[in-house]
Coordinates of C-alpha atoms in Angstrom, one line a residue:
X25 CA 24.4 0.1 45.4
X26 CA 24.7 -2.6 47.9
X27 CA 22.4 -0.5 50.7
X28 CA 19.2 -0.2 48.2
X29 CA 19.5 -2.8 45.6
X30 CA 20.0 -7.2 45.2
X31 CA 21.9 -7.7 48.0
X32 CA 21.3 -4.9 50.4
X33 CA 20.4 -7.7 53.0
X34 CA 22.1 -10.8 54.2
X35 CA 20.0 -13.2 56.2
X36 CA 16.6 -10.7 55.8
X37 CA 18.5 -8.2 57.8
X38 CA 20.0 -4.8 56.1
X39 CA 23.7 -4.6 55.0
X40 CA 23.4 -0.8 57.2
X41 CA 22.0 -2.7 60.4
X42 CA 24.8 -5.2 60.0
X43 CA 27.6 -2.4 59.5
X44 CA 25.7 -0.4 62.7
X45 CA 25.8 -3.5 64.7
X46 CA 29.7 -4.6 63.6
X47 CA 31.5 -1.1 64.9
X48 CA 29.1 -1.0 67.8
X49 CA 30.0 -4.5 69.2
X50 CA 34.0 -3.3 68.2
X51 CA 33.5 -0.3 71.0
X52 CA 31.9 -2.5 73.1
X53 CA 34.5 -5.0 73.5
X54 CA 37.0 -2.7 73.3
X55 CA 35.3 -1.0 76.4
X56 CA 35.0 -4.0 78.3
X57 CA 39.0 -5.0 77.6
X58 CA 39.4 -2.4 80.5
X59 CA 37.3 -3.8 83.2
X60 CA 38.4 -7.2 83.4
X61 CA 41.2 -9.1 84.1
X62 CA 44.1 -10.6 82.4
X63 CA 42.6 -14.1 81.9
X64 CA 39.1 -13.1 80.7
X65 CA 40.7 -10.0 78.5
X66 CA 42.8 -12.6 76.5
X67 CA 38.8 -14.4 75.6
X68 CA 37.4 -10.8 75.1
X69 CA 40.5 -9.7 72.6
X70 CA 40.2 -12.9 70.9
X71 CA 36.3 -12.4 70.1
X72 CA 37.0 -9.3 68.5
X73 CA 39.4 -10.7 66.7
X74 CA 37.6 -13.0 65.3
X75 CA 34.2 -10.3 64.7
X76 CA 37.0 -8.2 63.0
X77 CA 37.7 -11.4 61.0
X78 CA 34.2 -11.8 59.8
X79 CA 33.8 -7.7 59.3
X80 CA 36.6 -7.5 57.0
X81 CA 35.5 -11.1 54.8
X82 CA 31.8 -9.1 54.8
X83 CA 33.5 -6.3 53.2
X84 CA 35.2 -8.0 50.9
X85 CA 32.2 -9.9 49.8
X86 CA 30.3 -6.3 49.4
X87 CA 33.4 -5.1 47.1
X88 CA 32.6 -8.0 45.5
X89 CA 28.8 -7.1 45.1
X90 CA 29.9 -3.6 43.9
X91 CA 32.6 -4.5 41.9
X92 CA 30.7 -7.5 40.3
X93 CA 26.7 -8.4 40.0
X94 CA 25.3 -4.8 41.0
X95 CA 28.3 -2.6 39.1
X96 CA 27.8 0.2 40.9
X97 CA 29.6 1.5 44.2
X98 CA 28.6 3.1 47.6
X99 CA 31.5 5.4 48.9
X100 CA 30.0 4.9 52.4
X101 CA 30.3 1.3 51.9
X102 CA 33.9 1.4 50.3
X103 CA 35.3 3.7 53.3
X104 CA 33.5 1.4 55.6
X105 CA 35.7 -1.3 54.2
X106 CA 38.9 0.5 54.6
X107 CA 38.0 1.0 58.2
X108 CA 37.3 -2.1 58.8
X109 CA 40.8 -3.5 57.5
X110 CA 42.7 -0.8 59.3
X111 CA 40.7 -1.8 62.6
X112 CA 41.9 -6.0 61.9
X113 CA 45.5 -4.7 61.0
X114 CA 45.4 -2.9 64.5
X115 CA 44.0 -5.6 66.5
X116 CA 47.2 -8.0 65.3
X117 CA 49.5 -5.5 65.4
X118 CA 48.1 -5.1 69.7
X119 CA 48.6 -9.2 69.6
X120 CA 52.0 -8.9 68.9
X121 CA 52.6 -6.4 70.9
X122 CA 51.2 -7.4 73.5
X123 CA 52.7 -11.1 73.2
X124 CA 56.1 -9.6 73.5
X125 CA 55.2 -8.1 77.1
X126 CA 55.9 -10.0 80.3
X127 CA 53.7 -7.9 82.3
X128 CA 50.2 -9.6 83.2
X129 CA 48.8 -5.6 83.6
X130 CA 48.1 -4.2 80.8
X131 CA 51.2 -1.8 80.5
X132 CA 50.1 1.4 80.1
X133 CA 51.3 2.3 76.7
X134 CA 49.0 -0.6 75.6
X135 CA 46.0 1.5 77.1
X136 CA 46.7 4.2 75.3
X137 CA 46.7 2.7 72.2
X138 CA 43.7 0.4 72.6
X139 CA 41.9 4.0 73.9
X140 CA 43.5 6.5 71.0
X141 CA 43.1 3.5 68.5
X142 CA 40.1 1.4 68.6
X143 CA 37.6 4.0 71.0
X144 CA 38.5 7.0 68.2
X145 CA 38.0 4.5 64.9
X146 CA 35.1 2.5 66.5
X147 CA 33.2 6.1 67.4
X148 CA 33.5 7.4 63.7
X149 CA 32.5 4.5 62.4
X150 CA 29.8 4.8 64.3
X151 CA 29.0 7.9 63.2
X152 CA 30.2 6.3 59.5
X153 CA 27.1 3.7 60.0
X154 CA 24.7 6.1 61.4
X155 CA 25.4 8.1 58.2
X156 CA 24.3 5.3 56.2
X157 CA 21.2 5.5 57.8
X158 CA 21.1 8.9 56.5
X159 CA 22.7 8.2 52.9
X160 CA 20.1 5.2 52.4
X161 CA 16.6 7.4 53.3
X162 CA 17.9 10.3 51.5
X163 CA 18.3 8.2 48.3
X164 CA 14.8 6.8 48.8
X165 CA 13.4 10.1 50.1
X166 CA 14.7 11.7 46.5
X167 CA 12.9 9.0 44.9
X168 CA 10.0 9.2 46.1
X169 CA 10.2 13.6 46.2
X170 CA 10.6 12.9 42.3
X171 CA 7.2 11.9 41.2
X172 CA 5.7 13.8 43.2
X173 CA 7.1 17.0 41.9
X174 CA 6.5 16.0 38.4
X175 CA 2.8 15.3 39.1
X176 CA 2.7 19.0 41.1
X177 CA 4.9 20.5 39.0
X178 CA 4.4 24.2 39.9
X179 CA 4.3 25.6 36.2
X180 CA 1.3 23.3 34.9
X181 CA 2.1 23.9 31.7
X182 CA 5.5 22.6 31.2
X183 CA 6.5 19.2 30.7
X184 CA 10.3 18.7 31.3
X185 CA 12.7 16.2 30.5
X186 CA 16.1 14.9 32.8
X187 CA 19.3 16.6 32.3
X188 CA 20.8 13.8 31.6
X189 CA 22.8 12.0 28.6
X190 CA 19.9 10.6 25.9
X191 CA 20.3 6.6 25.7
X192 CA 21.6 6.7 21.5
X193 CA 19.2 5.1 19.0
X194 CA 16.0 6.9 20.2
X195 CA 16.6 4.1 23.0
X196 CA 16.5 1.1 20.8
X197 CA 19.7 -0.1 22.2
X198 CA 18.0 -0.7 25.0
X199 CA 15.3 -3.6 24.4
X200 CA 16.0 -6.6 23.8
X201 CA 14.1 -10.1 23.0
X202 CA 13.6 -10.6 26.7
X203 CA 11.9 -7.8 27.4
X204 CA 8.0 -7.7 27.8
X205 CA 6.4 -5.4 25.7
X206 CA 3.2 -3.9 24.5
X207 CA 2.0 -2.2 21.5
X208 CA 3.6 -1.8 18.1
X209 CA 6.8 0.2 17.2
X210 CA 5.2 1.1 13.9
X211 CA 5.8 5.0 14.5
X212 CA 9.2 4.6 16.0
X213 CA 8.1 5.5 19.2
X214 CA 9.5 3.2 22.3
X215 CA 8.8 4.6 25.5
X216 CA 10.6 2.1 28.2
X217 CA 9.9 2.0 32.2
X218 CA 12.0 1.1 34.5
X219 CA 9.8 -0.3 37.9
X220 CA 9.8 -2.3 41.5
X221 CA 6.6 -3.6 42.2
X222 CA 7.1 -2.8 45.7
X223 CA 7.3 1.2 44.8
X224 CA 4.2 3.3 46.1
X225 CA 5.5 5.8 43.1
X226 CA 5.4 3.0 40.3
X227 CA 1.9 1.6 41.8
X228 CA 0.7 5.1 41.2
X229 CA 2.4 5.7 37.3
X230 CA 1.1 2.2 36.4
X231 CA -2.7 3.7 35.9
X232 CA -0.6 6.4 33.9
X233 CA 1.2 3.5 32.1
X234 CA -2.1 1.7 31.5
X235 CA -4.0 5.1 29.6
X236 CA -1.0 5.5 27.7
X237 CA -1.0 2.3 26.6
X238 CA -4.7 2.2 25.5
X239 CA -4.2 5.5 23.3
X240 CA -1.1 4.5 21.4
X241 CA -1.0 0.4 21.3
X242 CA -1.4 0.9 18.0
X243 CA 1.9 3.1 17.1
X244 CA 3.8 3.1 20.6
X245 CA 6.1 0.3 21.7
X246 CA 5.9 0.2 25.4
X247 CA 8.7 -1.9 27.3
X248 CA 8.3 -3.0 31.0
X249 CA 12.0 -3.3 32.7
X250 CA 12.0 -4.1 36.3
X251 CA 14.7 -2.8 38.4
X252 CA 14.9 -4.2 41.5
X253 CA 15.5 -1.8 44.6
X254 CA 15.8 -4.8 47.3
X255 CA 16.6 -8.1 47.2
X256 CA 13.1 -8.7 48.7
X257 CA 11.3 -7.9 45.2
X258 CA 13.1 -10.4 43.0
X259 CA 10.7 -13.1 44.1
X260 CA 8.1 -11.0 42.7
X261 CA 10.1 -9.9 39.4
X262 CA 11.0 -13.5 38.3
X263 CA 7.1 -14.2 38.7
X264 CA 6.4 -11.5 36.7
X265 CA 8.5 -12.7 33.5
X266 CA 7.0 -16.4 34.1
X267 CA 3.5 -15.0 34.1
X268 CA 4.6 -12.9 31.0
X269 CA 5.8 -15.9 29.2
X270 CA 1.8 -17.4 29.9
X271 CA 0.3 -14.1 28.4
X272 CA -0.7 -12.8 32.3
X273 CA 2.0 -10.1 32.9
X274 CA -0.7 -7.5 33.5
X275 CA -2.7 -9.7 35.2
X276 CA 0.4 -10.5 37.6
X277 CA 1.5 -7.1 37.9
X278 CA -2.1 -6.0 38.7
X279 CA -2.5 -8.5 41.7
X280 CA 1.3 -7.4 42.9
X281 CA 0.2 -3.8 42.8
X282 CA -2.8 -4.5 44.9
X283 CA -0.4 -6.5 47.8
X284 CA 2.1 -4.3 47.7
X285 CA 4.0 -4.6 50.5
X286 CA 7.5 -2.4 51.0
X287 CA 9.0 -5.5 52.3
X288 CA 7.8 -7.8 49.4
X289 CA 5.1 -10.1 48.9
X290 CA 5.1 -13.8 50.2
X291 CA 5.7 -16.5 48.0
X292 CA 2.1 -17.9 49.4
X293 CA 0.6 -14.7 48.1
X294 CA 2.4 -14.8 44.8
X295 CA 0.5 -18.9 44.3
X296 CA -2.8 -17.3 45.2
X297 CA -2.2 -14.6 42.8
X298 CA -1.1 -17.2 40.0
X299 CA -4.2 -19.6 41.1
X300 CA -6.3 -16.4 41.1
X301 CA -5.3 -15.4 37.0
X302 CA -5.3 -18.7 35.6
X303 CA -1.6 -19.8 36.3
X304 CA -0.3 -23.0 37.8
X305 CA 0.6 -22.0 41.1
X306 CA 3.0 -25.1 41.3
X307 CA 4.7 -24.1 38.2
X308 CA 5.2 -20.2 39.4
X309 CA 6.8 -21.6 42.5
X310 CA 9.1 -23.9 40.9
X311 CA 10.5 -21.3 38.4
X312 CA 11.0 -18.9 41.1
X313 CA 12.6 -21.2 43.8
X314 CA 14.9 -22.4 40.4
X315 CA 15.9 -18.1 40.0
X316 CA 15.0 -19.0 36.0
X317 CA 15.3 -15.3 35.8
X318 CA 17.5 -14.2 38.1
X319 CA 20.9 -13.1 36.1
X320 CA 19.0 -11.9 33.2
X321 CA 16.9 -9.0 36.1
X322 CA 20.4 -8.5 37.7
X323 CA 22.4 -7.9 34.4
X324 CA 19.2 -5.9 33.1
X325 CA 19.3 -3.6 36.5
X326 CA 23.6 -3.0 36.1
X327 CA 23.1 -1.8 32.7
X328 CA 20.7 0.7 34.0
X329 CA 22.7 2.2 35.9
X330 CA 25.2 2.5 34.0
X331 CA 22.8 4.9 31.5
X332 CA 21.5 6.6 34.5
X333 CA 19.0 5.2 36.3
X334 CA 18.5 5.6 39.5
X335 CA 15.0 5.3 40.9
X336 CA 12.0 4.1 40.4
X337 CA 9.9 4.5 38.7
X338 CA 12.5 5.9 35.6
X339 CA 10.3 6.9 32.2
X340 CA 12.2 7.0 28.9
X341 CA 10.6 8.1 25.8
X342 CA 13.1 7.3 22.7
X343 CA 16.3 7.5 25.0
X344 CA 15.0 10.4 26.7
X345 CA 14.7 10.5 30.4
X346 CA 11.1 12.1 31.3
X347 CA 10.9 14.5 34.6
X348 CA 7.4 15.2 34.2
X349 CA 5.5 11.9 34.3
X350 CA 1.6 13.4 34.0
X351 CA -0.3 11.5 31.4
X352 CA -0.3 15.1 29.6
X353 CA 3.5 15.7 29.3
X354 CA 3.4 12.0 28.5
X355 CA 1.6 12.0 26.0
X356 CA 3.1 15.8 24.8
X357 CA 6.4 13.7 24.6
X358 CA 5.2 11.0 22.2
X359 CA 3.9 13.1 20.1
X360 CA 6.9 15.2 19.8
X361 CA 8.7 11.6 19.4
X362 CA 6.4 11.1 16.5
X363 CA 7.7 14.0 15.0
X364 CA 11.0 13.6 15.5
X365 CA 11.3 17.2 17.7
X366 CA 11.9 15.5 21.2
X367 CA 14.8 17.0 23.2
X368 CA 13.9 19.7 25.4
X369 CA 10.4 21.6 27.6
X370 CA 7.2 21.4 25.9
X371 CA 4.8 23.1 26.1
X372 CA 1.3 21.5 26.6

């Protein structure tokens, strides 16, 4: 959704930091309507009008985000909307009351509603941001807790698949032309992964990825499928598909590996990593600044959601969602691809 994927930040800074810092500045102001007077509380309404203005467009261009490009939705986010309309609603709704008033004092019913309206709503959405917080590292916390249980799984001899829905078509349905690939599909077998370069747990399955990959190149189709989790790594996805289309996607997914930064690589490093495996760093840049591969990683990522994933890294093996990622169960699970009896535990 828009607090972990493309367009979780505006302006380098995190849609949760902006929402913490919106209803924060909304209590403030309304705090400081009290201790001032009439002429300066006219300027100190009218900037929170206008910061209520901006919090609902910023909403409605997150629907947007939700709605359209990413195509999936945060409920935190949505609610957070709502709020945010109600709040703008009840700021005009003060204006003209408080037009109509020939008092300069505030008149006291006024402060009652400013206190029982905008204090109350501006705390819980407060609270409403400050569960975001929460909401955003307990997503990334289960993604990262995932590997790591499948590669200490505490019954070492079972390998276990998701229980979720099997992509149809062993998975076929999900390559396309576009895709980079290795190996051959001669035994049916497609085993697909979906990866960020700038995930510890991915940087760890690629060495798995890279064994599997030299035992079954021969009979085992394996499809590469980046899936952005912040905007910050689409710089580095685009370069991979433009070093793929020169023959260097392992080299440039190698280099990435070895940067890897959680906040994403600079576009500096990415030229010395194109100068470094043979690329022309000037023609890396240029395809990158130009986002040649931009809607294809963005319509590649919502489609993957829709079938389920939601973390990185996500293993397939012919439409099958893998739990247990150890180059054993791996390699159980092709086999039992091979043989057509995939879909369910295996034993080692």
């Amino acid at each position: 959704a828009v607090t972990t994927g493309p367009g979780s930040e505006l302006l380098g800074v995190p849609n949760i930091t902006w929402g913490f810092g919106f209803y924060l500045s909304v209590a403030l102001l309304t705090v400081l309507v009290f201790g001032v007077g009439p002429g300066i509380r006219e300027w100190v309404q009218g900037v929170r009008t206008g910061l209520l203005t901006g919090g609902v467009l910023y909403a409605a261009y997150l629907t947007y985000l939700q709605v359209g490009p990413i195509g999936a939705f945060c409920i935190l986010c949505l609610v957070s909307a709502v709020l945010a309309t109600f709040l703008f609603g009840t700021q005009i709704a003060l204006f003209v009351t408080s037009s109509s008033s020939v008092e300069s004092p505030m008149p006291t019913r006024l402060v009652k509603r400013q206190i029982a309206l905008f204090i109350y709503f501006a705390a819980a959405a407060v609270v409403l941001a400050g569960a975001g917080f929460v909401y955003v590292d307990g997503g990334q916390a289960s993604s990262k807790a995932a590997p790591a249980a499948a590669a200490h799984e505490s019954i070492p001899d079972q390998c276990e698949l998701e229980a979720k829905d099997p992509v149809a078509e062993n998975g076929a349905s999900l390559v396309s032309f576009q895709d980079i690939t290795k190996g051959s599909g001669e035994s049916g077998v497609t085993v697909v992964e979906y990866f960020d370069p700038n995930c510890p747990h991915c940087k760890d399955f690629h060495q798995v990825m890279k064994k599997l990959v030299k035992a079954h190149s021969e009979e085992v189709r394996f499809v590469y499928k980046p899936f952005p989790l912040r905007q910050s790594s689409l710089p580095e996805i685009q370069a991979l598909y433009v070093a793929a289309q020169s023959g260097k996607f392992s080299e440039m997914l190698d280099a990435q590996y070895a940067r890897q930064n959680r906040s994403g690589i600079s576009m500096s490093d990415l030229r010395a990593i194109a100068s470094e495996i043979g690329m022309d760093s000037d023609v890396l840049s240029e395809k990158v600044d130009q986002n040649a591969h931009r809607d294809q990683v963005l319509k590649q990522r919502k489609r993957a959601v829709k079938i389920g994933v939601d973390s990185t890294p996500t293993v397939l093996v012919n439409g099958y969602f893998v739990k247990t990622r150890t180059p054993e169960c791996m390699n159980t699970f092709i086999e039992q691809a091979k043989a057509g009896t995939l879909g369910g535990s295996a034993s080692k």
